[in-house]
GROMACS .gro file of C-alpha atoms in nm:
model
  200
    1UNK     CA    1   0.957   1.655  -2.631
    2UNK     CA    2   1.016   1.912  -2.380
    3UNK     CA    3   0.821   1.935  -2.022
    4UNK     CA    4   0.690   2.299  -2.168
    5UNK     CA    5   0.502   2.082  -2.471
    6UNK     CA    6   0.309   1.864  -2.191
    7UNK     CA    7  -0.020   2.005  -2.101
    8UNK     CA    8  -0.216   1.840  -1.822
    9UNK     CA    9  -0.620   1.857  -1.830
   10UNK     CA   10  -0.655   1.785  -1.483
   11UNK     CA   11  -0.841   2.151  -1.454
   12UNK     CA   12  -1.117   2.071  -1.688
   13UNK     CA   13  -1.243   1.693  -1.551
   14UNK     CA   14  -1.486   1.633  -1.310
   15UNK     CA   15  -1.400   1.710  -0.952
   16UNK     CA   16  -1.333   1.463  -0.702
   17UNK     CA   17  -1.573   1.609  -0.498
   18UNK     CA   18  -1.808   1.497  -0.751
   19UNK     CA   19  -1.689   1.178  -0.839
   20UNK     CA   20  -1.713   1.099  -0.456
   21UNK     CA   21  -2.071   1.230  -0.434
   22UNK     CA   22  -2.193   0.992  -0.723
   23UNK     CA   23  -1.971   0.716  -0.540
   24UNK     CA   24  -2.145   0.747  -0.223
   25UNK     CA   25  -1.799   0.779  -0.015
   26UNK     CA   26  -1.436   0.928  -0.040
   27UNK     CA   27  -1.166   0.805  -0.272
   28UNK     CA   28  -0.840   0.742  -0.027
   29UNK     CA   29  -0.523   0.495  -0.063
   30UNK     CA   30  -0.416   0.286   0.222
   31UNK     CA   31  -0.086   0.212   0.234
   32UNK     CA   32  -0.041  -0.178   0.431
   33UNK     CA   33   0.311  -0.217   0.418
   34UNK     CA   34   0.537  -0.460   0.655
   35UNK     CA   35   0.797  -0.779   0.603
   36UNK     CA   36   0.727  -1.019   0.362
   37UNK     CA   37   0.515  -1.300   0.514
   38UNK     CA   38   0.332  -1.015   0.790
   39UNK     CA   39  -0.032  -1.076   0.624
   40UNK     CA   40  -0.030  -0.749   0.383
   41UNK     CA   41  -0.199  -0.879   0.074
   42UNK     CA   42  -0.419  -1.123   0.294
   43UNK     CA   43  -0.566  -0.832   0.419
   44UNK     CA   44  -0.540  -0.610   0.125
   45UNK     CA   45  -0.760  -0.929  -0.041
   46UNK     CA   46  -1.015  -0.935   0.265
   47UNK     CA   47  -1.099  -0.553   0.239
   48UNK     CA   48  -1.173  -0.571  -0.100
   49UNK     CA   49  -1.404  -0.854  -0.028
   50UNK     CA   50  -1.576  -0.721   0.190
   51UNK     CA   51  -1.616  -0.378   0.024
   52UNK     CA   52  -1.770  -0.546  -0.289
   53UNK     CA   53  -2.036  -0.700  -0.012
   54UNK     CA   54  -2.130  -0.313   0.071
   55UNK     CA   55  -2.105  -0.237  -0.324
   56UNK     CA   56  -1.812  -0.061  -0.309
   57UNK     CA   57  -1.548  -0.066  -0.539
   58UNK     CA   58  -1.169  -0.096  -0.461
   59UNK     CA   59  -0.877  -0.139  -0.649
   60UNK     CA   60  -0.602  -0.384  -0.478
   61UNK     CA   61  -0.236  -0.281  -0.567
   62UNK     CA   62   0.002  -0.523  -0.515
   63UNK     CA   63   0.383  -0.539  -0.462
   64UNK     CA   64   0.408  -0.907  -0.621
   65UNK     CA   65   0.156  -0.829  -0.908
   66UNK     CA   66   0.311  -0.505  -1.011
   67UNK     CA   67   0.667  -0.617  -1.024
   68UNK     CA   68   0.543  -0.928  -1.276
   69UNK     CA   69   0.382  -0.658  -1.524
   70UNK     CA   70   0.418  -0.276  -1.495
   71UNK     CA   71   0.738  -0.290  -1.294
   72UNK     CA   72   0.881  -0.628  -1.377
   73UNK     CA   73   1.204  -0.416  -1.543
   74UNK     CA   74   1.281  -0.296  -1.141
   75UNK     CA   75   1.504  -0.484  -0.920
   76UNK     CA   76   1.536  -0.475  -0.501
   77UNK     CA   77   1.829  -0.214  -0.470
   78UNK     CA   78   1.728   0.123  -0.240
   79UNK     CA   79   1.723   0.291  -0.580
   80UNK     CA   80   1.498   0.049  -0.769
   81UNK     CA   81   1.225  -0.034  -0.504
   82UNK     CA   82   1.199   0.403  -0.444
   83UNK     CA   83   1.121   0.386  -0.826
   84UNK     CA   84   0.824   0.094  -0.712
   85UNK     CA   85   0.708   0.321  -0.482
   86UNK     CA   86   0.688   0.642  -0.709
   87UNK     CA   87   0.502   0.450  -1.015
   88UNK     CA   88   0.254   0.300  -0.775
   89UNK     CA   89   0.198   0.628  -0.581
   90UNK     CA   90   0.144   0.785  -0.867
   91UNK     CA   91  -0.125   0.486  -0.993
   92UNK     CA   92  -0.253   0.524  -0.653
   93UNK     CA   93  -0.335   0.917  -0.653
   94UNK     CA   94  -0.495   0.807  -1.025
   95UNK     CA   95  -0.781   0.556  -0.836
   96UNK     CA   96  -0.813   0.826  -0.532
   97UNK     CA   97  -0.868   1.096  -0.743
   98UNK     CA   98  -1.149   0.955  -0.883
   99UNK     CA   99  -1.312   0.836  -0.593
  100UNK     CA  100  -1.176   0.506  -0.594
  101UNK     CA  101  -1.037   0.282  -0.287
  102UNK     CA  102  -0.682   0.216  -0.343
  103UNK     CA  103  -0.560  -0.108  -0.131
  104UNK     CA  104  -0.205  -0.073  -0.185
  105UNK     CA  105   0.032  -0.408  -0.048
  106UNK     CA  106   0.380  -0.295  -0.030
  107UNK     CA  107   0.666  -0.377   0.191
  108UNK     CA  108   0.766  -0.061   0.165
  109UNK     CA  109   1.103  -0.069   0.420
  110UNK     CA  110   1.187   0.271   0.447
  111UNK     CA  111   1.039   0.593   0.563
  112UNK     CA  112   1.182   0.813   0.339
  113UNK     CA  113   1.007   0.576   0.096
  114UNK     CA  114   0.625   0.606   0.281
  115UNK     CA  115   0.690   0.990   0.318
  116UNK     CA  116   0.762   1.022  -0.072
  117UNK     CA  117   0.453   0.801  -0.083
  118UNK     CA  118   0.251   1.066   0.128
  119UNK     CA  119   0.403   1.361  -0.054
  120UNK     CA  120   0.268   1.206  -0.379
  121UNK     CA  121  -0.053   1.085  -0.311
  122UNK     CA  122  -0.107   1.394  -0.052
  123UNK     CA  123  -0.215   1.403   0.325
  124UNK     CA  124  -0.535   1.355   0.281
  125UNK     CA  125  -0.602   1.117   0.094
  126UNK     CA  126  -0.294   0.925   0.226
  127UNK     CA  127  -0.393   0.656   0.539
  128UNK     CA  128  -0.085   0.487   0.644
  129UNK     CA  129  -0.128   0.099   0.773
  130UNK     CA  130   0.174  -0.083   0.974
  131UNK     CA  131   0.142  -0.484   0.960
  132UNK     CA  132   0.369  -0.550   1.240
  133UNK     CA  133   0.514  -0.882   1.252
  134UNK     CA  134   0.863  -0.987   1.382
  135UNK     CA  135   1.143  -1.153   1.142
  136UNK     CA  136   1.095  -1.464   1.320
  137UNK     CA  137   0.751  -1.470   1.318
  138UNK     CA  138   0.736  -1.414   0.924
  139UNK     CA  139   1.009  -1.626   0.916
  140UNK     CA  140   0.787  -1.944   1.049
  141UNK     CA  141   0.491  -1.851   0.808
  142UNK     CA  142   0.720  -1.843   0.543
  143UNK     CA  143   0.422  -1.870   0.273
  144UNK     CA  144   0.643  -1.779  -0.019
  145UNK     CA  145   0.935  -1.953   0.084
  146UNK     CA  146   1.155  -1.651   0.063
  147UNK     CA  147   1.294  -1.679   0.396
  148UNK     CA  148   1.406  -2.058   0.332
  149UNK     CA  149   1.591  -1.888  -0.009
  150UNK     CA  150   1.723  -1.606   0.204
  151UNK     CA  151   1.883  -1.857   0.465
  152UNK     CA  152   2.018  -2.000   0.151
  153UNK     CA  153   2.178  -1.708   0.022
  154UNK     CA  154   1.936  -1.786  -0.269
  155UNK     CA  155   1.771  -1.411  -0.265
  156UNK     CA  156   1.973  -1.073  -0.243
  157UNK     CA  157   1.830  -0.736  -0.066
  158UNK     CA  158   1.632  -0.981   0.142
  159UNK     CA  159   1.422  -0.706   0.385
  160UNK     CA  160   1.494  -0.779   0.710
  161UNK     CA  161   1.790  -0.955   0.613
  162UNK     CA  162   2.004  -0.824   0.386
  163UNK     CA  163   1.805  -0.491   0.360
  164UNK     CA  164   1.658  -0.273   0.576
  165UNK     CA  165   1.319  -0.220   0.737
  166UNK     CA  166   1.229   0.080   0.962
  167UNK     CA  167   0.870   0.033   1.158
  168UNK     CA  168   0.714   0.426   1.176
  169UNK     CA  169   0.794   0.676   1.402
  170UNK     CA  170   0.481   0.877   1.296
  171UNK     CA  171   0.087   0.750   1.404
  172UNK     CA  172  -0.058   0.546   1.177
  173UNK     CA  173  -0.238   0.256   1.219
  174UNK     CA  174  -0.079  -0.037   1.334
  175UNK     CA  175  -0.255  -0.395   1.295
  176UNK     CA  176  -0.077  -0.633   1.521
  177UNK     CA  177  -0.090  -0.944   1.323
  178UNK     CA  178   0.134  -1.119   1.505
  179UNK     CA  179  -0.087  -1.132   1.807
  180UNK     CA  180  -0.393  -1.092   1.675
  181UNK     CA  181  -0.585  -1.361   1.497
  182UNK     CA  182  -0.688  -1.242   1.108
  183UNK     CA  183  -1.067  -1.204   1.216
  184UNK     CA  184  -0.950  -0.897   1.464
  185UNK     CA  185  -0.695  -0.811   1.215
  186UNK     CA  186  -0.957  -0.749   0.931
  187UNK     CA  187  -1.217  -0.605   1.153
  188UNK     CA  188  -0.991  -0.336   1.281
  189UNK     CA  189  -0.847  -0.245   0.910
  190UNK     CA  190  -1.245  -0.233   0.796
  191UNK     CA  191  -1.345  -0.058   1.074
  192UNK     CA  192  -1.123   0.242   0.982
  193UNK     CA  193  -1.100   0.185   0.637
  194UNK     CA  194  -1.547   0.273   0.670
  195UNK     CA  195  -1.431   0.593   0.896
  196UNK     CA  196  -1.210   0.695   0.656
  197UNK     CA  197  -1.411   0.686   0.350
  198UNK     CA  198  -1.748   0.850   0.463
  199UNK     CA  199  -1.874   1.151   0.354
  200UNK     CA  200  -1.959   1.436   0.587
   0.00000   0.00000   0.00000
């Protein structure tokens, strides 16, 4: 099948607009990305916690989820975690386009990768969240035991490691869980995830 046989209906669904109206607030992903062990999906889990307490519903993407189902055939090379990022952006603009809050917990190490993120999803729905943590100070948590592996030689393309991770050059929101305990960690993500979602 050719790309001239493919015809989208996007034109004739409901508008987001809409969709947002009847939800009572703005569809939007936000991006937490950061080394492995910086408190990503903890967070990603406590938003969507306490959105379901102000009967909202969220959708939490997952890096560690995703890779054991829709993406489990993707390894940790440059080229195979851009691929992660595309499918999942493109999941991503799915749930925000229909008025949905997208959680998305990525790594996500490289900028070109959270700019082809951005480009995907688009600008504004887009809300880009740093979870800054040091290498040693994931590598103490350690919850998954990947950094005892990595010392080990035991995992390859280890971020931080073995691979690469740029922190932004760009504003976006950075949540300092390093020196911040989770309680202001989660309050500041909620706090702006509420801004971000309301409707004029």
């Amino acid at each position: 099948m050719n790309k001239s046989d493919i015809h989208p209906i996007e034109d004739r669904l409901i508008p987001q607009g809409l969709k947002e109206k009847l939800l009572g607030h703005k569809g939007a992903v936000f991006w937490l990305y950061g080394l492995s062990g910086s408190g990503k999906s903890t967070l990603a889990i406590e938003m969507e916690h306490r959105l379901h307490q102000q009967s909202i519903h969220s959708v939490v993407l997952d890096g560690d989820n995703l890779r054991s189902g829709l993406n489990s055939d993707l390894g940790f090379s440059n080229q195979d975690r851009g691929e992660n990022i595309r499918r999942v952006s493109e999941i991503a603009k799915l749930f925000s386009a229909n008025g949905i809050i997208t959680l998305v917990s990525l790594i996500s190490p490289l900028r070109e990768f959270r700019k082809k993120a951005k480009s995907i999803i688009g600008e504004n729905h887009f809300h880009e969240v740093f979870i800054k943590a040091s290498y040693a100070t994931c590598q103490k948590r350690d919850v998954k035991g990947l950094y005892a592996k990595a010392e080990k030689g035991m995992v390859q393309s280890f971020t931080g490691q073995g691979s690469e991770f740029e922190e932004p050059e760009t504003d976006c929101l950075i949540i300092d869980s390093e020196n911040e305990n989770p309680q202001q960690s989660a309050d500041l993500l909620f706090n702006y995830i509420s801004q971000a979602i309301s409707l004029p």
